[in-house]
mmCIF file of C-alpha atoms in Angstrom:
data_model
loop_
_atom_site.group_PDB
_atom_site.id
_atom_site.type_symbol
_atom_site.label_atom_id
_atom_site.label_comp_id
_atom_site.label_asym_id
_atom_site.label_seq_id
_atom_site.Cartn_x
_atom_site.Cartn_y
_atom_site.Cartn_z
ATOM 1 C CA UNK A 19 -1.961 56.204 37.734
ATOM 2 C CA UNK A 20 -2.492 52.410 37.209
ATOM 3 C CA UNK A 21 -0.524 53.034 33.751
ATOM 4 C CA UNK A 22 2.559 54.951 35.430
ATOM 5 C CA UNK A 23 3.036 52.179 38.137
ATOM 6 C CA UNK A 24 2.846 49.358 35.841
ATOM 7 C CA UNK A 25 5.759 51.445 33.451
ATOM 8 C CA UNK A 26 7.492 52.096 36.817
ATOM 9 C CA UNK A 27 7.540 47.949 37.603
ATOM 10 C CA UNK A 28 9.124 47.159 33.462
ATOM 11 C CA UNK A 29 12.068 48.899 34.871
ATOM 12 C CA UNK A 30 12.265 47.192 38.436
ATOM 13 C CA UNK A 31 14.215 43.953 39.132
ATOM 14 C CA UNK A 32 12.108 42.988 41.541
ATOM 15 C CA UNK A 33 8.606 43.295 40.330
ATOM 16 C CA UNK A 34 10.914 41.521 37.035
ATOM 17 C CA UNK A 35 12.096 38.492 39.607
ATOM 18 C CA UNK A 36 8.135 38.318 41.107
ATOM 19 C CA UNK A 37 6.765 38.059 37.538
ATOM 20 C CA UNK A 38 8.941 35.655 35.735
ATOM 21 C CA UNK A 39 9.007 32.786 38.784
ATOM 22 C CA UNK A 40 5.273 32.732 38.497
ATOM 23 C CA UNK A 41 4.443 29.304 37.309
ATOM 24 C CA UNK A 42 1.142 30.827 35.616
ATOM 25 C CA UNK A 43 2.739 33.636 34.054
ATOM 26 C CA UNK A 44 4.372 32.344 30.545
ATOM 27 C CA UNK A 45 1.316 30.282 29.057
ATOM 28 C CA UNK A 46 -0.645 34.293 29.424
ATOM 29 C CA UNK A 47 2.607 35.570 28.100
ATOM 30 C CA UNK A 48 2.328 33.822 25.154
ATOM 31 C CA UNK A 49 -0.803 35.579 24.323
ATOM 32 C CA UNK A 50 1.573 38.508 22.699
ATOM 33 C CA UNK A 51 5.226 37.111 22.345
ATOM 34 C CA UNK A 52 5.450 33.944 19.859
ATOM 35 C CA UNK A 53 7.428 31.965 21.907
ATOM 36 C CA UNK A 54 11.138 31.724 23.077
ATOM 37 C CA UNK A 55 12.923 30.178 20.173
ATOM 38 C CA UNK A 56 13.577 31.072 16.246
ATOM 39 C CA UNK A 57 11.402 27.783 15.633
ATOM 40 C CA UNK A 58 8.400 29.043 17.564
ATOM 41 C CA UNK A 59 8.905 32.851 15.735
ATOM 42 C CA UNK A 60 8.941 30.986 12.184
ATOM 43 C CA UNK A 61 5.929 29.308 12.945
ATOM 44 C CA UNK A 62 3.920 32.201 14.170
ATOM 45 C CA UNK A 63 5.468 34.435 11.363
ATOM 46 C CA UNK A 64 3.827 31.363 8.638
ATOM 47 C CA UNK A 65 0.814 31.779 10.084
ATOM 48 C CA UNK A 66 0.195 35.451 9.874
ATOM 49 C CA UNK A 67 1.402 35.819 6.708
ATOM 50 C CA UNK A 68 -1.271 32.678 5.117
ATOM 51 C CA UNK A 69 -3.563 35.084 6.700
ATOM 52 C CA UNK A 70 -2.962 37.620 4.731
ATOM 53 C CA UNK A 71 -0.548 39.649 6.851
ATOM 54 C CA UNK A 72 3.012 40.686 6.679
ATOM 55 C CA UNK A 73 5.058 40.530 9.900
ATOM 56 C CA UNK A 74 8.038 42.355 11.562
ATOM 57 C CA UNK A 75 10.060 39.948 14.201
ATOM 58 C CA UNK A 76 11.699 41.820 17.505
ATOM 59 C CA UNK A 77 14.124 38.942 19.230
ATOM 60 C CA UNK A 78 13.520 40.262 22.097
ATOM 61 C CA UNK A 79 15.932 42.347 24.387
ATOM 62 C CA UNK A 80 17.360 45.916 25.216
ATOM 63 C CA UNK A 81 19.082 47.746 27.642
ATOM 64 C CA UNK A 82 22.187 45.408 27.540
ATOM 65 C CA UNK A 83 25.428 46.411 28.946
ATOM 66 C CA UNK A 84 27.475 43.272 28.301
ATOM 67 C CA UNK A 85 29.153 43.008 24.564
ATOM 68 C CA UNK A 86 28.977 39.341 24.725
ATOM 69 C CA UNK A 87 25.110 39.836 25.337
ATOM 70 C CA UNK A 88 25.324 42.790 21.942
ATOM 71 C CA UNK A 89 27.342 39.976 19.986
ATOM 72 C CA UNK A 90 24.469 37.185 20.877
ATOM 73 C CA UNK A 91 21.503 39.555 19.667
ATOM 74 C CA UNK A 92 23.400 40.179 16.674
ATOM 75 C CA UNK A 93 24.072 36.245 15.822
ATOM 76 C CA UNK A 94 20.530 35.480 16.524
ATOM 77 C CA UNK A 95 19.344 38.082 13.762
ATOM 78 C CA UNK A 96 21.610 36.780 11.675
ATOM 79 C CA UNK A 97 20.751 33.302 12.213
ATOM 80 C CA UNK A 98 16.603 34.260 12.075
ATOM 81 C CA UNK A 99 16.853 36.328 8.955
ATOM 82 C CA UNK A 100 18.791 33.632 6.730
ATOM 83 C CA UNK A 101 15.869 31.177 8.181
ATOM 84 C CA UNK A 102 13.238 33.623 6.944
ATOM 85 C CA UNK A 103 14.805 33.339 3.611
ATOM 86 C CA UNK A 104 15.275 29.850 3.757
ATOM 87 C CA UNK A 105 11.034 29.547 4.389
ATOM 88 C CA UNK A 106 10.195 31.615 1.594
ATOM 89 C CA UNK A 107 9.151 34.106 4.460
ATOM 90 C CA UNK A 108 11.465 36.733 3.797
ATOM 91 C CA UNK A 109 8.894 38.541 1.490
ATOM 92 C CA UNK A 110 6.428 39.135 4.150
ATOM 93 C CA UNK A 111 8.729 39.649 6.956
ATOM 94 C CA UNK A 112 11.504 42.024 8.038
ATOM 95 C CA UNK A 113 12.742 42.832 11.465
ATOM 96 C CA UNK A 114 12.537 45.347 13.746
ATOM 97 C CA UNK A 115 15.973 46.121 15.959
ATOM 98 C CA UNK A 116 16.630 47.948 19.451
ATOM 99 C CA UNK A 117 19.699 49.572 19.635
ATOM 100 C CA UNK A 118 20.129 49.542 23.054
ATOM 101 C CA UNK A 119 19.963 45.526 22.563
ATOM 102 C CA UNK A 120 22.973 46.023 20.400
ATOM 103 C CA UNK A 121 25.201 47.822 22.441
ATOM 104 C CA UNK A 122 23.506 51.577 22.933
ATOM 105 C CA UNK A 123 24.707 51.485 26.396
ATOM 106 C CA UNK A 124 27.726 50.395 25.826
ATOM 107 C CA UNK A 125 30.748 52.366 26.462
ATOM 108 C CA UNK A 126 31.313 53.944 22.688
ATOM 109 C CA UNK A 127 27.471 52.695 22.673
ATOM 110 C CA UNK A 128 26.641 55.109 19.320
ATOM 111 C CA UNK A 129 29.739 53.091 17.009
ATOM 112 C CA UNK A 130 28.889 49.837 18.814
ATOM 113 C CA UNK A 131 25.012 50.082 18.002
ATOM 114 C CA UNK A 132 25.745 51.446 14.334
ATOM 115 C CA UNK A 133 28.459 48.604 13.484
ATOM 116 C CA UNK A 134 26.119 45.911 14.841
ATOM 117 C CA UNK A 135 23.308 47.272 13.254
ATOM 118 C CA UNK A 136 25.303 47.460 9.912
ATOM 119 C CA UNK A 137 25.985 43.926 10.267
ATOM 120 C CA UNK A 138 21.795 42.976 10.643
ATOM 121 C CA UNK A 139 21.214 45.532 7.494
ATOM 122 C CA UNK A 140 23.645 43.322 5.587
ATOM 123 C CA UNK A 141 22.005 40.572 6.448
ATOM 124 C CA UNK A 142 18.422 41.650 5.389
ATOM 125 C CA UNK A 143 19.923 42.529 2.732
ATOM 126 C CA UNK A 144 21.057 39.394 1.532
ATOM 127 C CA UNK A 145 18.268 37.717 2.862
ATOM 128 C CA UNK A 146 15.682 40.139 0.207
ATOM 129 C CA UNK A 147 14.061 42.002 3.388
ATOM 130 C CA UNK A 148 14.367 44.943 5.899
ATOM 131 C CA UNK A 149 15.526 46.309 9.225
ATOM 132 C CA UNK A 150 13.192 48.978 11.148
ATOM 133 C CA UNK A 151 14.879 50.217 13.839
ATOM 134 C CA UNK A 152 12.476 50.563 17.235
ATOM 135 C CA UNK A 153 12.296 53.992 19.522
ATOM 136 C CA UNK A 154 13.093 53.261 23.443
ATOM 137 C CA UNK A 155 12.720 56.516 25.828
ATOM 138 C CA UNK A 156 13.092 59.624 24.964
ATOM 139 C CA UNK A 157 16.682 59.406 25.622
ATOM 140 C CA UNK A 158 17.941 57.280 23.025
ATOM 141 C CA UNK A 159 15.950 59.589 20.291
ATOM 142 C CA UNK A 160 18.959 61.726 19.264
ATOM 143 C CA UNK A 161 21.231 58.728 19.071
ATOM 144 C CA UNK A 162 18.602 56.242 17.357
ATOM 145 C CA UNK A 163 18.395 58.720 14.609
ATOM 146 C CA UNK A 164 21.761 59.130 14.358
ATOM 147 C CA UNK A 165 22.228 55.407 13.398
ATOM 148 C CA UNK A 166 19.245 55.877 11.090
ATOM 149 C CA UNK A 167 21.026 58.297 8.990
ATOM 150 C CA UNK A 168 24.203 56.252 8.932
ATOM 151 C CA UNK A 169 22.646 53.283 7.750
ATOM 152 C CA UNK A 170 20.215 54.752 4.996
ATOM 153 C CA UNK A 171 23.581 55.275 3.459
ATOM 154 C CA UNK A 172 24.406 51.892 2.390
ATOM 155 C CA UNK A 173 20.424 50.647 3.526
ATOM 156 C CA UNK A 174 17.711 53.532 2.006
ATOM 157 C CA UNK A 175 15.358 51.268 3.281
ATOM 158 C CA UNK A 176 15.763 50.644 7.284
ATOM 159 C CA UNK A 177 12.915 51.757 8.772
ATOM 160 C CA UNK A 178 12.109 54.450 11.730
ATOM 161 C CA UNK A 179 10.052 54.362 14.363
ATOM 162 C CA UNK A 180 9.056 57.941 15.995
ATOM 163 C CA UNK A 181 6.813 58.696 18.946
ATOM 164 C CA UNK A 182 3.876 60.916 18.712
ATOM 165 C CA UNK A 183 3.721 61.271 22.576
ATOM 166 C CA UNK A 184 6.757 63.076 22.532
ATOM 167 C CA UNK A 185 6.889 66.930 21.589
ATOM 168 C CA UNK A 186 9.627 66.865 19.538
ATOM 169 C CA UNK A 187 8.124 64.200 16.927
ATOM 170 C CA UNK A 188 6.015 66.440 14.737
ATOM 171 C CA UNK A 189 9.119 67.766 13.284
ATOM 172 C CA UNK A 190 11.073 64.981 13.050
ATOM 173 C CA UNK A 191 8.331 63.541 11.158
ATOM 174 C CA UNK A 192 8.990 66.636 8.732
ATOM 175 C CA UNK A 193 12.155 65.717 8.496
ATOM 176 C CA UNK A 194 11.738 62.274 7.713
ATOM 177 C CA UNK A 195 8.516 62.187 5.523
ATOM 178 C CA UNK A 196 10.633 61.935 2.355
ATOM 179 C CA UNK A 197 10.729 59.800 -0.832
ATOM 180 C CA UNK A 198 11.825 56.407 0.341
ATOM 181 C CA UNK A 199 11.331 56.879 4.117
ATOM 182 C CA UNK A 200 9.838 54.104 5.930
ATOM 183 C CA UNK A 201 8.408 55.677 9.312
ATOM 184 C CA UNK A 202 6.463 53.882 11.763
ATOM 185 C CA UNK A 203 4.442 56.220 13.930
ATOM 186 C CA UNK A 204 3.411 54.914 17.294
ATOM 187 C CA UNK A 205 1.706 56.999 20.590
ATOM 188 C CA UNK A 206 4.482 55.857 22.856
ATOM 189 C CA UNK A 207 4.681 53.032 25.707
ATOM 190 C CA UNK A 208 7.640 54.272 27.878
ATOM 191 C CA UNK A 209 7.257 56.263 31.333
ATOM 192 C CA UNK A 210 8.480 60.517 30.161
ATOM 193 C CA UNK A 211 8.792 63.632 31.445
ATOM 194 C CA UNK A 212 6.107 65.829 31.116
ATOM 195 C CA UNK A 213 9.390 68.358 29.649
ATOM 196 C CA UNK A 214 9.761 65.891 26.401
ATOM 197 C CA UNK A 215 6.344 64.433 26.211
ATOM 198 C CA UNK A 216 2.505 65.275 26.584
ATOM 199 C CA UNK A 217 0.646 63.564 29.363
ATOM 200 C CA UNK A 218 -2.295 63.450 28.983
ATOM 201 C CA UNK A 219 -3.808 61.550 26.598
ATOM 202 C CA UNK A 220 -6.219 64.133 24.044
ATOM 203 C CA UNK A 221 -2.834 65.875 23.756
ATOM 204 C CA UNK A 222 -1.082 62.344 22.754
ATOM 205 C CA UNK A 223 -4.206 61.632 20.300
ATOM 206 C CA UNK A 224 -3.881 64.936 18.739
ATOM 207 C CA UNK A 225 -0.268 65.007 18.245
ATOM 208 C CA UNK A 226 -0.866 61.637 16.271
ATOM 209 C CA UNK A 227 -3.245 63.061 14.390
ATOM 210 C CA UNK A 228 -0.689 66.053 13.662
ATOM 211 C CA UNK A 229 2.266 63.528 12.633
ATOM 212 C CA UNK A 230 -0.124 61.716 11.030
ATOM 213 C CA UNK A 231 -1.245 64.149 8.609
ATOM 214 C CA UNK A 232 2.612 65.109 7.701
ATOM 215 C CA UNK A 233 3.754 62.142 6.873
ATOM 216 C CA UNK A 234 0.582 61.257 4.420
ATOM 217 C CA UNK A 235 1.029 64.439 3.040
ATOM 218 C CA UNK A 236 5.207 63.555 2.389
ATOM 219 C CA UNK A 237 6.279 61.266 -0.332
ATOM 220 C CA UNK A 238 7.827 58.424 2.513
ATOM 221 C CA UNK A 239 6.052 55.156 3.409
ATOM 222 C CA UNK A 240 3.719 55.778 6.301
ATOM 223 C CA UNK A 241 3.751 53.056 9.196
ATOM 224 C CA UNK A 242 0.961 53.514 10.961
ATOM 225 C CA UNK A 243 0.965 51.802 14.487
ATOM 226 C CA UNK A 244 -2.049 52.026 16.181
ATOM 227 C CA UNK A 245 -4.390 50.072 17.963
ATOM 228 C CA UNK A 246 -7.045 53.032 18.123
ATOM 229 C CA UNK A 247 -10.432 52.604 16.379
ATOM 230 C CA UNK A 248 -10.331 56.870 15.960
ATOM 231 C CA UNK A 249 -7.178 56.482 14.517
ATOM 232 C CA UNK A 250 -7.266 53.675 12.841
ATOM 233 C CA UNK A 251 -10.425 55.563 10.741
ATOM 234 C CA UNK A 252 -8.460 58.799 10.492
ATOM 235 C CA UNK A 253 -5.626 56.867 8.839
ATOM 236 C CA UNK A 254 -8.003 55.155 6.394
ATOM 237 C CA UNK A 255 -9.292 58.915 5.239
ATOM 238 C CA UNK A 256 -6.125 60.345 5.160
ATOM 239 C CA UNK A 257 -4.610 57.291 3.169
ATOM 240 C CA UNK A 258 -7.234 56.543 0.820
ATOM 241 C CA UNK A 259 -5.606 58.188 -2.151
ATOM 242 C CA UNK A 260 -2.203 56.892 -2.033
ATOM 243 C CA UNK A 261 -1.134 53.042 -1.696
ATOM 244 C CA UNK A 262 2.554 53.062 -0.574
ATOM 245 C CA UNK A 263 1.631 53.126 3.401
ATOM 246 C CA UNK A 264 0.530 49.974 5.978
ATOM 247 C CA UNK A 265 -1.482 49.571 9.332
ATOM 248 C CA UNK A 266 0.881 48.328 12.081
ATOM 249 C CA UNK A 267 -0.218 46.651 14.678
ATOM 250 C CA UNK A 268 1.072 44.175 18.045
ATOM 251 C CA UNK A 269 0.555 40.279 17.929
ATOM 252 C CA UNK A 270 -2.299 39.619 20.249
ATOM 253 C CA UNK A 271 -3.872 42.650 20.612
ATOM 254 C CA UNK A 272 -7.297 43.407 18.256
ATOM 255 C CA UNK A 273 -6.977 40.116 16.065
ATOM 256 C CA UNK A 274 -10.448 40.434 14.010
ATOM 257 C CA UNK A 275 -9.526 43.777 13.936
ATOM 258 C CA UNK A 276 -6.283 43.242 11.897
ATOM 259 C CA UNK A 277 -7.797 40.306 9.779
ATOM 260 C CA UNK A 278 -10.603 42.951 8.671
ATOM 261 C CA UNK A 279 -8.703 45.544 8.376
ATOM 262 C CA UNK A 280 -6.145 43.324 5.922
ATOM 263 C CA UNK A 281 -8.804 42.786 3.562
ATOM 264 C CA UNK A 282 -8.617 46.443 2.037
ATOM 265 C CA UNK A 283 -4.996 47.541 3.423
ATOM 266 C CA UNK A 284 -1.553 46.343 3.902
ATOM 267 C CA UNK A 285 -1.383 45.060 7.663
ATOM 268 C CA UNK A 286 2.006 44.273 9.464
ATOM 269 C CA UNK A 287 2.379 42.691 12.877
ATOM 270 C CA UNK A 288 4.791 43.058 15.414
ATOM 271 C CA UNK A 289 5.958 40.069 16.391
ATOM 272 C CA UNK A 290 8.023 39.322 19.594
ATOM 273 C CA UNK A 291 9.778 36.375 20.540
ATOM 274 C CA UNK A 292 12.900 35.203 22.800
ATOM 275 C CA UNK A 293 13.298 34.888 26.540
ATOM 276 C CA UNK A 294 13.734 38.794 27.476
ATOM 277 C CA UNK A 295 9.741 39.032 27.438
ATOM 278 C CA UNK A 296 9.028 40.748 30.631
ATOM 279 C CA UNK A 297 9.916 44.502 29.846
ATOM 280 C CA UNK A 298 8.070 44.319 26.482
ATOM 281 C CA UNK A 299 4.965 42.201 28.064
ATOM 282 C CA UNK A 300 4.840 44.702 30.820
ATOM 283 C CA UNK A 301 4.682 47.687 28.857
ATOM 284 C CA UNK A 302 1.541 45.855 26.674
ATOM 285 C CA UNK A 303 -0.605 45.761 30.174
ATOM 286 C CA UNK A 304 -0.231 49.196 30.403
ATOM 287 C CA UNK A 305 -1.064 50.500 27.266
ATOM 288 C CA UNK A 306 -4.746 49.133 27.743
ATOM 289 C CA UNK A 307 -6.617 48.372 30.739
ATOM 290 C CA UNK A 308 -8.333 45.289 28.487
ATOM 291 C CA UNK A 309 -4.580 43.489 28.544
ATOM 292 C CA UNK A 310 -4.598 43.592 32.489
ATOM 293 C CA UNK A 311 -7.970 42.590 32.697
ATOM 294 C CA UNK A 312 -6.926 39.428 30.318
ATOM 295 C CA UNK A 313 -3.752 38.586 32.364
ATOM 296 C CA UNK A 314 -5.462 38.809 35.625
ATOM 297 C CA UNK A 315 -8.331 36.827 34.698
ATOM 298 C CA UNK A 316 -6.165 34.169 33.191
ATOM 299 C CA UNK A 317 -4.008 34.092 36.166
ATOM 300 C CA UNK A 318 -7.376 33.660 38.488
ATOM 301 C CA UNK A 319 -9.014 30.950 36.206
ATOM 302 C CA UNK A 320 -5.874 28.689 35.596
#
């Protein structure tokens, strides 16, 4: 219950308006989102990667329905992936892309997402790095993979995220699990229908586990998102033959967890950054109980 109100309020205006003119609010904010500008992303990004981790950077934003907004997004990939080049960063670090923050829901939203999208690819591509395109609700699926097979013809290597919450992912894992396929599996942080997604959460784990299994058994490049100590093991069994697959996991959450875990595996981070924080920061309190503990109990001993 406490997780479908909290998904209910990263959709609402209001609760949005409450939460961002809280004085207290940004300095807990900044527990998972690097910071509002490219200089605080580069920083964080030069950080993780000393420690042994690679990093994938969302400038943060979605759901826009101004192509002026679409255009801006666009400019500030372009602008952060020549600076990750210009570090010596763009080894370690690709980025991960919204569509609907590039101009889903525009009208024409499908050519205006895949033409802006083309023009990040292009620049990851001259910057030596990649694009991994993110899943929103269940009703951007059909398009978001759309895009993804447009681009893989110029850009094999943009990236996919699928969601095992949702029943239609263990086949589309099928369908993706082949050579050259970067797929990020994640459980899922949006509010569904029980008619496209399971609800409760054994039948979530389990359908991981199911997705899981095909794509380690496929010849793609297994992204495996998870936060999830059961998974998290299950992963390491399943992967411990084969090298070409990575842990993924959120800035913030479990840190000795990914700094242990990047001693024997490949570790990626998501990284967040940008001023359109409060949809993705929302949806990280719900996910686990432990975030809303931390945010309350830094808002109560500031």
């Amino acid at each position: 219950m406490l997780r479908t109100a909290l998904l209910a309020a990263a959709g609402s205006p209001a609760c949005r308006s409450l939460v961002e003119r809280t004085p207290l609010t940004r300095p807990v904010v900044r527990r998972f989102v690097a910071g509002s500008t490219v200089d605080d992303a580069l920083a964080v990004t030069a950080g993780l990667i000393g420690s042994g981790r690679a990093v994938t950077l969302d400038h943060l934003g979605e759901d826009t329905t101004d192509p002026s907004m679409a255009a801006a997004t666009v400019k500030a990939y372009a602008e952060l992936l020549t600076l990750l080049a210009d570090h010596g960063l763009a080894a370690d670090a690709e980025v991960s892309v919204k569509l609907s923050a590039v101009g889903l829901r525009l009208p024409d939203g499908d050519r205006v997402a895949l033409d802006n999208a083309r023009r990040i690819c292009a620049a990851a591509a001259a910057a030596g790095t990649t694009v991994t395109l993110d899943m929103e609700d269940h009703t951007t699926t059909d398009a978001t993979l759309g895009v993804l097979r447009e681009l893989r013809v110029d850009f094999p290597w943009v990236g996919a995220v699928l969601q095992a919450y949702l029943r239609r992912t263990e086949q589309d894992c099928r369908d993706l699990a082949y050579a050259g396929s970067r797929v990020r599996l994640c459980k899922g942080a949006y509010a569904e229908p029980a008619s496209v997604a399971f609800q409760d959460k054994s039948e979530v784990d389990r359908s991981y586990v199911r997705c899981l299994r095909v794509l380690m058994d496929g010849t793609g490049h297994p992204m495996v998102a998870t936060h999830d100590p059961r998974m998290i093991a299950i992963a390491a069994e399943l992967g411990k033959d084969r090298p070409d697959w990575e842990f993924q996991m959120l800035y913030g959450v479990r840190d000795a967890e990914q700094r242990r875990l990047a001693r024997d595996h490949a570790v990626r981070v998501y990284l967040p950054y940008g001023d359109e924080w409060y949809g993705y920061f929302v949806r990280r309190l719900a996910e686990r109980p432990a975030n809303l503990a931390f945010f309350l109990r830094a808002l109560v001993t500031r």
